[in-house]
Coordinates of C-alpha atoms in Angstrom, one line a residue:
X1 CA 233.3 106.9 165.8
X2 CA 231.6 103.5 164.8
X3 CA 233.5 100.6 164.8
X4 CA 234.3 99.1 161.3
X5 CA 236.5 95.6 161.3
X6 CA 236.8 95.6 157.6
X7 CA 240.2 97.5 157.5
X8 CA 241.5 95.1 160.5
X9 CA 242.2 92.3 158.1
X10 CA 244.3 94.2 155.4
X11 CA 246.9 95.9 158.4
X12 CA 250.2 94.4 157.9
X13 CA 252.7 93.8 161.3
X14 CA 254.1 97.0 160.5
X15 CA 251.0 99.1 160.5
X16 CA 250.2 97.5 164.3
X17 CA 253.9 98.0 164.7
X18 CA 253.2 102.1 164.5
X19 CA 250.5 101.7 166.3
X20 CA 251.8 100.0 169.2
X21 CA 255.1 103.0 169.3
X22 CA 252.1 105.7 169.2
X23 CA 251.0 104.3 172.2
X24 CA 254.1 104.1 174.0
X25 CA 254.7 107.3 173.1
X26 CA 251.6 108.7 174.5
X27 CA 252.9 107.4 178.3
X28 CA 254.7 111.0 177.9
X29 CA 253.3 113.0 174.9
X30 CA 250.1 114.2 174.7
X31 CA 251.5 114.4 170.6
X32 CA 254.1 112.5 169.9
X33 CA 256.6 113.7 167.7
X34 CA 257.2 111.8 164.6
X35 CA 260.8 111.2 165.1
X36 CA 260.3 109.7 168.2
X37 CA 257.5 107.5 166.4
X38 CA 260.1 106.3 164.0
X39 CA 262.5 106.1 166.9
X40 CA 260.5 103.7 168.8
X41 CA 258.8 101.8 165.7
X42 CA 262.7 101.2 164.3
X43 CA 261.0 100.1 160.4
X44 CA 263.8 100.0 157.6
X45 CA 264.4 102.6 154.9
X46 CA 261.9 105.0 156.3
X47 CA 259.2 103.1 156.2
X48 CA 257.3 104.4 159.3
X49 CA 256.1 107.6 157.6
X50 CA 254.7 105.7 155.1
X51 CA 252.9 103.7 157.4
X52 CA 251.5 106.9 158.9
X53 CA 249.9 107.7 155.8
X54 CA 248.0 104.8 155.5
X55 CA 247.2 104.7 159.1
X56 CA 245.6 108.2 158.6
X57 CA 243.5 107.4 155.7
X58 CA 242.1 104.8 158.0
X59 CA 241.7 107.5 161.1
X60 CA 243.4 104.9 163.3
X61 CA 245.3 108.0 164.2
X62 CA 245.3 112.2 164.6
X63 CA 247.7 113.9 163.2
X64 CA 248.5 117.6 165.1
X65 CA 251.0 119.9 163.7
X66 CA 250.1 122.7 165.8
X67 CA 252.9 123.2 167.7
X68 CA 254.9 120.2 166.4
X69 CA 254.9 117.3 163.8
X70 CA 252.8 114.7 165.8
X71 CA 250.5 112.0 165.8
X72 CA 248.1 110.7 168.5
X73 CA 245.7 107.3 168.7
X74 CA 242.1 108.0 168.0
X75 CA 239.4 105.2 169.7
X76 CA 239.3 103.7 166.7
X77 CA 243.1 102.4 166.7
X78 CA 242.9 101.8 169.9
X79 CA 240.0 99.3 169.2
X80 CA 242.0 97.5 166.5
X81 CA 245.2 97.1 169.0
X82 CA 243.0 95.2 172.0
X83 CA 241.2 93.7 169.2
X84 CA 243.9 92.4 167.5
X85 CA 246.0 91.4 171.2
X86 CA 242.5 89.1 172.1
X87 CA 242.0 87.4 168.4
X88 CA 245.9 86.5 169.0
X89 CA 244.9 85.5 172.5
X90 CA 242.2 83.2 170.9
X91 CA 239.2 84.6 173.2
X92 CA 237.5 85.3 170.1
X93 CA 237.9 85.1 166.0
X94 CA 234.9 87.5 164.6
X95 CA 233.1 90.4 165.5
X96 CA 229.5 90.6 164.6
X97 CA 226.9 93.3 165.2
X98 CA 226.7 96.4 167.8
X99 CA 224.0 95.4 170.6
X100 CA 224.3 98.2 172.9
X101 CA 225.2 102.1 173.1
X102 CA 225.8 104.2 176.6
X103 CA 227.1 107.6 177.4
X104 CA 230.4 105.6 178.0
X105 CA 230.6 102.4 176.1
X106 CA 229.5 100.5 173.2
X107 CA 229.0 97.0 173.3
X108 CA 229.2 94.3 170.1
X109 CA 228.7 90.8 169.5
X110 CA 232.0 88.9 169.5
X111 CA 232.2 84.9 168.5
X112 CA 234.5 82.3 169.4
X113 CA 236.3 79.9 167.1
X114 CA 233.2 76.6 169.0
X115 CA 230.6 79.6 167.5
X116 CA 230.0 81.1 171.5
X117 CA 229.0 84.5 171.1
X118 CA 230.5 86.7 173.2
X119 CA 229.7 90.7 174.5
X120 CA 232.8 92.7 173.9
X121 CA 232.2 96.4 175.9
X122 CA 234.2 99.2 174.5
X123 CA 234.8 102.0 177.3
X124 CA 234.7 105.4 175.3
X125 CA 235.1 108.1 177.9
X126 CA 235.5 111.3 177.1
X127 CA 232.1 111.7 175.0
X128 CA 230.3 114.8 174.8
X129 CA 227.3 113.1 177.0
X130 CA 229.9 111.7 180.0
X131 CA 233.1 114.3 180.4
X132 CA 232.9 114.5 184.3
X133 CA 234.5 112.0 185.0
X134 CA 237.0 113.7 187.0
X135 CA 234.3 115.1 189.1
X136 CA 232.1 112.1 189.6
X137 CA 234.6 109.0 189.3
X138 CA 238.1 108.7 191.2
X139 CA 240.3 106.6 188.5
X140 CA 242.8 109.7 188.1
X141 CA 243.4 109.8 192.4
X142 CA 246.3 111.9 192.5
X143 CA 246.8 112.6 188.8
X144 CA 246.2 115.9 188.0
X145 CA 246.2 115.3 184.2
X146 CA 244.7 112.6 182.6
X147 CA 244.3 110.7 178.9
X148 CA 240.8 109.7 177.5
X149 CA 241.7 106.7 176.4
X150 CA 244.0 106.3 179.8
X151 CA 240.8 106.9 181.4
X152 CA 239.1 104.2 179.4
X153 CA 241.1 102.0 180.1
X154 CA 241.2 102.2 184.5
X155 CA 237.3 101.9 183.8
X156 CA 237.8 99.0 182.1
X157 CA 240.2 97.5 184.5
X158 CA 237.8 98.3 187.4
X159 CA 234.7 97.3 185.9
X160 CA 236.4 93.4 185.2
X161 CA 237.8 93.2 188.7
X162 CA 234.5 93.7 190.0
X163 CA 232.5 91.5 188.0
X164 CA 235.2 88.9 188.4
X165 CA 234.9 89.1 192.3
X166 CA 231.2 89.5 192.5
X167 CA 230.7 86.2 190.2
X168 CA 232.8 84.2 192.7
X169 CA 230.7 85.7 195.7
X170 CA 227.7 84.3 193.9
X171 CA 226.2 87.0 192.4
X172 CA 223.9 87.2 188.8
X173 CA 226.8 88.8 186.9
X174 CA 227.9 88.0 183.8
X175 CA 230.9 85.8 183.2
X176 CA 234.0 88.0 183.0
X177 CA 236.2 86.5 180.7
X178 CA 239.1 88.8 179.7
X179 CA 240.1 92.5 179.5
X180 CA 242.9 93.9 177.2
X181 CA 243.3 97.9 177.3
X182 CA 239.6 99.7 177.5
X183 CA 237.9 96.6 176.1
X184 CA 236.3 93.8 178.6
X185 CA 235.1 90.5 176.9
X186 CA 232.0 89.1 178.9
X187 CA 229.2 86.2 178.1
X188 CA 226.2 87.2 176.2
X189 CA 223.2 87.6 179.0
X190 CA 220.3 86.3 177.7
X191 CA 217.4 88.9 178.2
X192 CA 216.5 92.4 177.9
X193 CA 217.0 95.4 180.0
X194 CA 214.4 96.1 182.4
X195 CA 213.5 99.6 181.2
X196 CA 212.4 97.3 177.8
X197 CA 209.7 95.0 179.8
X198 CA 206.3 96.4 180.3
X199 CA 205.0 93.6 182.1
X200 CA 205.5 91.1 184.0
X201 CA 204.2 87.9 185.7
X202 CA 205.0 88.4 189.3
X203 CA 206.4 92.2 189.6
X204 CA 206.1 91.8 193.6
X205 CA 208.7 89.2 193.4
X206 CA 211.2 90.0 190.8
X207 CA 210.9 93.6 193.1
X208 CA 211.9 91.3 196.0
X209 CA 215.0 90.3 194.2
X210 CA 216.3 93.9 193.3
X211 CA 216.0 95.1 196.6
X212 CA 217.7 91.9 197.9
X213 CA 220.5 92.1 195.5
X214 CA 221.3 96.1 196.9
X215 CA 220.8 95.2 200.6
X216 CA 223.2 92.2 199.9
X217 CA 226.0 94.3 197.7
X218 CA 225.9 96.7 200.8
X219 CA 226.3 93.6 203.3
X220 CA 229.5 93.0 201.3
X221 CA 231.1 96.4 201.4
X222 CA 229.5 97.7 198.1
X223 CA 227.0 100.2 196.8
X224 CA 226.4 100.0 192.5
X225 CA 225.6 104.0 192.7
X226 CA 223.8 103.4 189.2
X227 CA 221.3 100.8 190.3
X228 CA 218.4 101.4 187.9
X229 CA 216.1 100.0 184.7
X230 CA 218.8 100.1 182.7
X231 CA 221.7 98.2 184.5
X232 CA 218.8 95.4 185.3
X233 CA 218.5 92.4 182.9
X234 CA 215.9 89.8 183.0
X235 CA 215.0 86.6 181.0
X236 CA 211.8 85.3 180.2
X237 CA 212.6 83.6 183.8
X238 CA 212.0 86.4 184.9
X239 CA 215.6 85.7 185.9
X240 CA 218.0 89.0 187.3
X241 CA 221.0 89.8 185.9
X242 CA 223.2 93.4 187.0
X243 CA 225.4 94.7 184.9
X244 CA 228.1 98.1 184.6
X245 CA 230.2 98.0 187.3
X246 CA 232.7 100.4 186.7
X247 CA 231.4 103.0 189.6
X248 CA 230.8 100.9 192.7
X249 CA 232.1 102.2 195.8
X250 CA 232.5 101.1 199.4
X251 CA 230.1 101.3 201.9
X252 CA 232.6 103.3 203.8
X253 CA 232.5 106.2 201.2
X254 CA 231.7 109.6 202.3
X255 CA 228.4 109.8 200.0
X256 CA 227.8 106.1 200.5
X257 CA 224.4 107.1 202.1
X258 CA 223.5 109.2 199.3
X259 CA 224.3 106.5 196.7
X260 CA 222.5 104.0 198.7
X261 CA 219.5 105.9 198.7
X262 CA 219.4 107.0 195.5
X263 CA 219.9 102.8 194.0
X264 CA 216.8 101.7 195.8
X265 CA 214.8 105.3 195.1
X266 CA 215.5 104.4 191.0
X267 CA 214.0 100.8 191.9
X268 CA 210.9 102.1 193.9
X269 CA 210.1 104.6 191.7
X270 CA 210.4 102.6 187.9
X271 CA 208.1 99.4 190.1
X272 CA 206.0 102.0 191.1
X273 CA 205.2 103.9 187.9
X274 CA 205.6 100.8 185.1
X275 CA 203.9 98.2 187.4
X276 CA 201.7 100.2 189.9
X277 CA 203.4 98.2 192.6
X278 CA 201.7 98.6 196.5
X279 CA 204.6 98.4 198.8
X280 CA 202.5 98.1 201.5
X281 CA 202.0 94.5 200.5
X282 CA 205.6 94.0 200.5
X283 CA 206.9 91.5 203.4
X284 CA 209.4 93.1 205.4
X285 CA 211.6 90.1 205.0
X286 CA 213.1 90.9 201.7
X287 CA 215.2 88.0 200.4
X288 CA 215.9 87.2 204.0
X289 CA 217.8 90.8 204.2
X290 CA 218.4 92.0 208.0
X291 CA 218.6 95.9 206.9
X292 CA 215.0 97.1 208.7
X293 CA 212.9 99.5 206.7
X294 CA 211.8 102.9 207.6
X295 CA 208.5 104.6 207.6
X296 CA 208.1 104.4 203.7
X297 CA 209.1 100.3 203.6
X298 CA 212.6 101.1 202.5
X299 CA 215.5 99.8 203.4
X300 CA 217.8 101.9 206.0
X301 CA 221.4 102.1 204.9
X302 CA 222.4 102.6 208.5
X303 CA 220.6 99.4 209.7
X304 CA 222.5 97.0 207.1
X305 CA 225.0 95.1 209.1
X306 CA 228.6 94.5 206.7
X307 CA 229.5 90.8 206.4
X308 CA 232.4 88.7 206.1
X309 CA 233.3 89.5 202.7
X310 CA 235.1 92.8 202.8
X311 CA 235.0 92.9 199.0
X312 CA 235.4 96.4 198.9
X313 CA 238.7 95.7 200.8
X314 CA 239.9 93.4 198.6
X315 CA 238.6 95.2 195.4
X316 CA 240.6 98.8 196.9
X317 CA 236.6 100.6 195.7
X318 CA 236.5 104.0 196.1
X319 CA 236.1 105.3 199.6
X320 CA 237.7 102.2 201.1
X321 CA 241.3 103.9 201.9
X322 CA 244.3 102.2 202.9
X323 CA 243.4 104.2 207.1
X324 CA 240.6 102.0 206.8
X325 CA 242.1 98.5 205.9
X326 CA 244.9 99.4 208.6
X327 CA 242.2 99.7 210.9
X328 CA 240.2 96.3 209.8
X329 CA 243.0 94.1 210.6
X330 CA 244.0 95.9 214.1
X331 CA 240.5 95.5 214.8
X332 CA 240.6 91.6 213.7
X333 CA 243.7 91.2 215.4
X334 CA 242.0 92.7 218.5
X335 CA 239.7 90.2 218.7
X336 CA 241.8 87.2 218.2
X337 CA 243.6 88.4 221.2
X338 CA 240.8 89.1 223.0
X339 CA 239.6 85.7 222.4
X340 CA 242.4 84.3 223.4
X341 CA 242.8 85.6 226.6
X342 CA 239.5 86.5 228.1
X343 CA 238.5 82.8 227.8
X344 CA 235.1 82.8 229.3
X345 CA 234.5 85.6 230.8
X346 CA 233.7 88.7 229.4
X347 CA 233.0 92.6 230.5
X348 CA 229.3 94.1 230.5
X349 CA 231.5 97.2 228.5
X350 CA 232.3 94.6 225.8
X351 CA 235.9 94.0 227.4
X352 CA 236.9 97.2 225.9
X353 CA 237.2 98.1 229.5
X354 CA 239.8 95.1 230.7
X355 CA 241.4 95.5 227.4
X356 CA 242.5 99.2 228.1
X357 CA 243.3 98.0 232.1
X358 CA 245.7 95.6 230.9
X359 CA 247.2 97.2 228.4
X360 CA 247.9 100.2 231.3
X361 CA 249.0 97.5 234.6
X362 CA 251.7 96.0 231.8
X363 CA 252.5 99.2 230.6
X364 CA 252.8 99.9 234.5
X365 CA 254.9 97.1 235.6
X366 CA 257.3 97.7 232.5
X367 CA 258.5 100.7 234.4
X368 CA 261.7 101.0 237.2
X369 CA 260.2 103.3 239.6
X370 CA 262.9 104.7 242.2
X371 CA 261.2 106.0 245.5
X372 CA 261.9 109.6 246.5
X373 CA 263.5 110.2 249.5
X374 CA 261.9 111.9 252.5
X375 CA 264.3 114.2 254.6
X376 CA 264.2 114.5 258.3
X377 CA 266.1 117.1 260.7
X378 CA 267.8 115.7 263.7
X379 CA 268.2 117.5 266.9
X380 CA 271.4 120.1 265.7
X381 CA 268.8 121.2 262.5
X382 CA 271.0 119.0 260.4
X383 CA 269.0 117.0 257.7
X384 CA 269.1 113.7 257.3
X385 CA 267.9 111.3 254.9
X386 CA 265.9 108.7 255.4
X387 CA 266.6 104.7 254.8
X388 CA 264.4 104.8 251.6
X389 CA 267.4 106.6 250.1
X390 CA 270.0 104.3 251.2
X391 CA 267.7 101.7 249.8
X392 CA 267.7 103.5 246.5
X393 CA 271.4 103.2 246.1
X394 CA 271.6 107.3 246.9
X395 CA 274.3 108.6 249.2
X396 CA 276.2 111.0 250.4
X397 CA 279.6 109.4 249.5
X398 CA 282.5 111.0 247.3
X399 CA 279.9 110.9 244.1
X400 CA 277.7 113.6 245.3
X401 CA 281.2 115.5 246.1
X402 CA 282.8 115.0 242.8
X403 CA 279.3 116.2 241.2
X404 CA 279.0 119.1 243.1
X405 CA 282.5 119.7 242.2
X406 CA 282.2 119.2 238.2
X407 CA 279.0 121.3 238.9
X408 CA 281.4 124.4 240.0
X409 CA 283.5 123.8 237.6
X410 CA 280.8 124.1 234.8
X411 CA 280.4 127.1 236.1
X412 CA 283.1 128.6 236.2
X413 CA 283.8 127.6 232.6
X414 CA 280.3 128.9 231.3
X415 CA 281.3 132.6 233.3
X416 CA 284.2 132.7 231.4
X417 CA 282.9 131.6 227.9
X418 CA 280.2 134.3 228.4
X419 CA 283.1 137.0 229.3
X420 CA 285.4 135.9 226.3
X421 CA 282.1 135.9 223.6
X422 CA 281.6 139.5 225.4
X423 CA 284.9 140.7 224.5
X424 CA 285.0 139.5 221.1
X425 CA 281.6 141.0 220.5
X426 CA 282.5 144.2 221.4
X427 CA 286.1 144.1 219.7
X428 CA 283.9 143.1 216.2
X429 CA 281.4 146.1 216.7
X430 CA 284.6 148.5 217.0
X431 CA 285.7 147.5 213.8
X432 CA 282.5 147.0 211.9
X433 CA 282.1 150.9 213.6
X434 CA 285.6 152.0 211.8
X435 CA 285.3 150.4 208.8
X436 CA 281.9 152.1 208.5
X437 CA 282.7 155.9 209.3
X438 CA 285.8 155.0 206.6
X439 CA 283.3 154.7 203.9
X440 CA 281.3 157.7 205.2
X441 CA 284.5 160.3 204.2
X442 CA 284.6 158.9 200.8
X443 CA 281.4 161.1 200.2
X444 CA 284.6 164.0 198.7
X445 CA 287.1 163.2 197.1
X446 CA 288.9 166.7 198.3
X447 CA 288.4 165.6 201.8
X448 CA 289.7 162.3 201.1
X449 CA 292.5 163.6 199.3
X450 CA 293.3 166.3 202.2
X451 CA 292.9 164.0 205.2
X452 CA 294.7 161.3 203.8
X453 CA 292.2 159.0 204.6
X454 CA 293.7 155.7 202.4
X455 CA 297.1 155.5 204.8
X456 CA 295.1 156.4 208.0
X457 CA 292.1 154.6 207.3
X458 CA 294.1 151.7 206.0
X459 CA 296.9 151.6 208.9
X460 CA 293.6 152.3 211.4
X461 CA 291.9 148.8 210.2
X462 CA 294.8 146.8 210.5
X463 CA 295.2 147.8 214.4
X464 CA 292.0 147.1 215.1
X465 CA 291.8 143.7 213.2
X466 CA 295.4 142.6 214.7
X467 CA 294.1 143.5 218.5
X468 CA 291.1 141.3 217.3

């Protein structure tokens, strides 16, 4: 659905008012109902079904009377409520023409009130192209059902954390400026995408830079995973710019390997087929990246040594679970300790060794350990104990008689508990017996009748339950 302004300036408070209880309302209702509409919206005289109306004939919302009378936000209401929250905001007062399309956004020009143009990025999930997403991105977790425009709007979320953290960690980003439900407001990069430039002044170079940037993203605990000609700006600097963030994951993802691969494969092959690059006359030194290359001059994923930044950490990217943050700070912990107390000297193991002795001798020394005593036999065959015992505060005094007396006792209580639950047991099977072959001669009534079974049965039960 394209985006048309034109209606935004003729909406009224109570037309945004709707709008806003729709979306409430969808927090619980895949359709909300219209009372609960009018509930929430709480317009004099009725005036929220009018409203509807007019919100329809603008398809700013669905209407679904399938199972109910309801109403849902369409992309296009949506738009107009971040829309309208930003121009409120004053991060912008005008939006101009659409510059960019994807499987999963559209992006438009957006002015300021000085006359700075802006990108505004739109995140449409759900499109026929991208519908996946549960498979291929994590933003539902545990969720098992999910919202498009929910959706939308986690990507957007993620996408302006991660440019905001990889623009203070110097990297060629745009600058993030705000977010407001699926729509991120950015600065305008001057230049095109890199799929759009069939030549170039010094390919070896800018090649050099691409390659840099990945090895460096993975230094900092981050792979892009969708590292190609078409996420790569450049000026007529010959300037690099990366954009579309919303996918990065950590390092310490399961696939991280795979998606590391794959980022530098997309850049090797588009250098190698639009600029017939020789990557044998490569340096090996890649914007002063450690990461060593294999046989093909590629960077090794498992060679790339993580830095200081942690970003992945702070950013919670996909693959970095809370296990391994617990484990980060025990390991930094570690190691202040260590330092602390190893001083100068260190193990050939890497102190793991003395670490583990320690932390065994204090555990060790922690403990009261009472010696056994050793028994000896005197001349008579009496045994005696030794002075270690004596020195472990055990003798033969009145406690060891008063024990060994409680001891009988014990046992002479458990013998008779066990005789008692017997006889109780037994008594309870004889009646359980009685009662039963009772109910067996109720088969005839004439036998009943003749035997007298209700006084004798009766009178028979009530010995055998007062006995009992």
């Amino acid at each position: 659905m394209k985006l048309n302004v034109d209606a935004l300036r003729y909406l009224s408070k109570d037309d945004f008012r709707v709008l806003t209880a729709v979306e409430m309302g969808m927090r619980n209702h895949e359709i909300v109902p219209s009372e609960l509409v009018d509930r929430i919206a709480s317009l004099k005289h009725g005036g929220t079904y009018k409203v509807l109306k007019n919100l329809l004939k603008h398809k700013l919302l669905h209407h679904d009377s399938s199972k109910y009378d309801g109403f849902r936000l369409t992309y296009l209401g949506y738009d107009f409520l971040a829309i309208k929250t930003l121009v409120n905001r004053g991060v912008f007062v005008s939006v101009g023409r659409q510059i960019g399309v994807g499987k999963e956004s559209d992006i438009f020009e957006v002015a300021t009130e000085d006359g700075t143009v802006l990108a505004m990025k739109l995140h449409r999930l759900g499109r026929v192209s991208f519908r996946a997403v549960k498979s291929k991105r994590d933003y539902l977790r545990h969720r098992s059902s999910f919202s498009w425009l929910y959706l939308s709007r986690l990507a957007a979320v993620k996408e302006f954390a991660f440019m905001k953290a990889l623009e203070e960690h110097g990297f060629p980003v745009p600058n993030a400026v705000d977010c407001n439900r699926h729509c991120v407001i950015m600065s305008l990069v001057q230049g095109y995408p890199l799929v759009q430039v069939k030549q170039l002044q010094n390919p070896e170079m800018v090649f050099e830079r691409i390659i840099g940037l990945v090895i460096r993203l993975a230094e900092h605990g981050l792979i892009h995973c969708d590292f190609n000609e078409f996420n790569i700006m450049i000026d007529d600097d010959e300037k690099v710019t990366m954009i579309d963030f919303p996918q990065m994951v950590s390092v310490d993802h399961r696939n991280a390997q795979m998606y590391f691969d794959r980022d530098v494969e997309c850049v090797f092959k588009f250098f190698l087929k639009r600029f017939n690059l020789s990557f044998q006359e490569i340096p090996d030194d890649i914007d002063d990246a450690e990461g060593d290359m294999d046989e093909s001059g590629r960077p090794c994923f498992s060679s790339i040594a993580k830095g200081s930044g942690f970003l992945d950490k702070d950013l919670a990217a996909s693959g970095f679970t809370r296990k391994d943050q617990e484990d980060i700070e025990k390991f930094i912990e570690g190691g202040v300790e260590k330092d602390a107390d190893s001083g100068d000297e260190e193990n050939e193991d890497g102190g793991l060794a003395s670490e583990l002795n320690e932390s065994d001798i204090s555990g060790v020394e922690s403990l009261h350990l009472v010696e056994q005593p050793t028994l000896n036999c005197d001349a008579e065959g009496r045994v005696e104990e030794s002075e270690q015992k004596t020195e472990a505060g055990l003798t033969n005094g009145p406690e060891t008689q008063d024990a060994s007396d409680e001891e009988e006792d014990n046992e002479t209580m458990i013998r008779k508990d066990a005789e008692l639950t017997k006889r109780l047991r037994n008594q309870k099977r004889r009646v359980i017996a009685s009662v039963r072959g009772g109910r067996k001669n109720l088969a005839s009534r004439n036998t009943y009748k003749d035997k007298g079974g209700s006084s004798s049965h009766n009178s028979k039960i009530q010995k055998q339950l007062s006995s009992w």
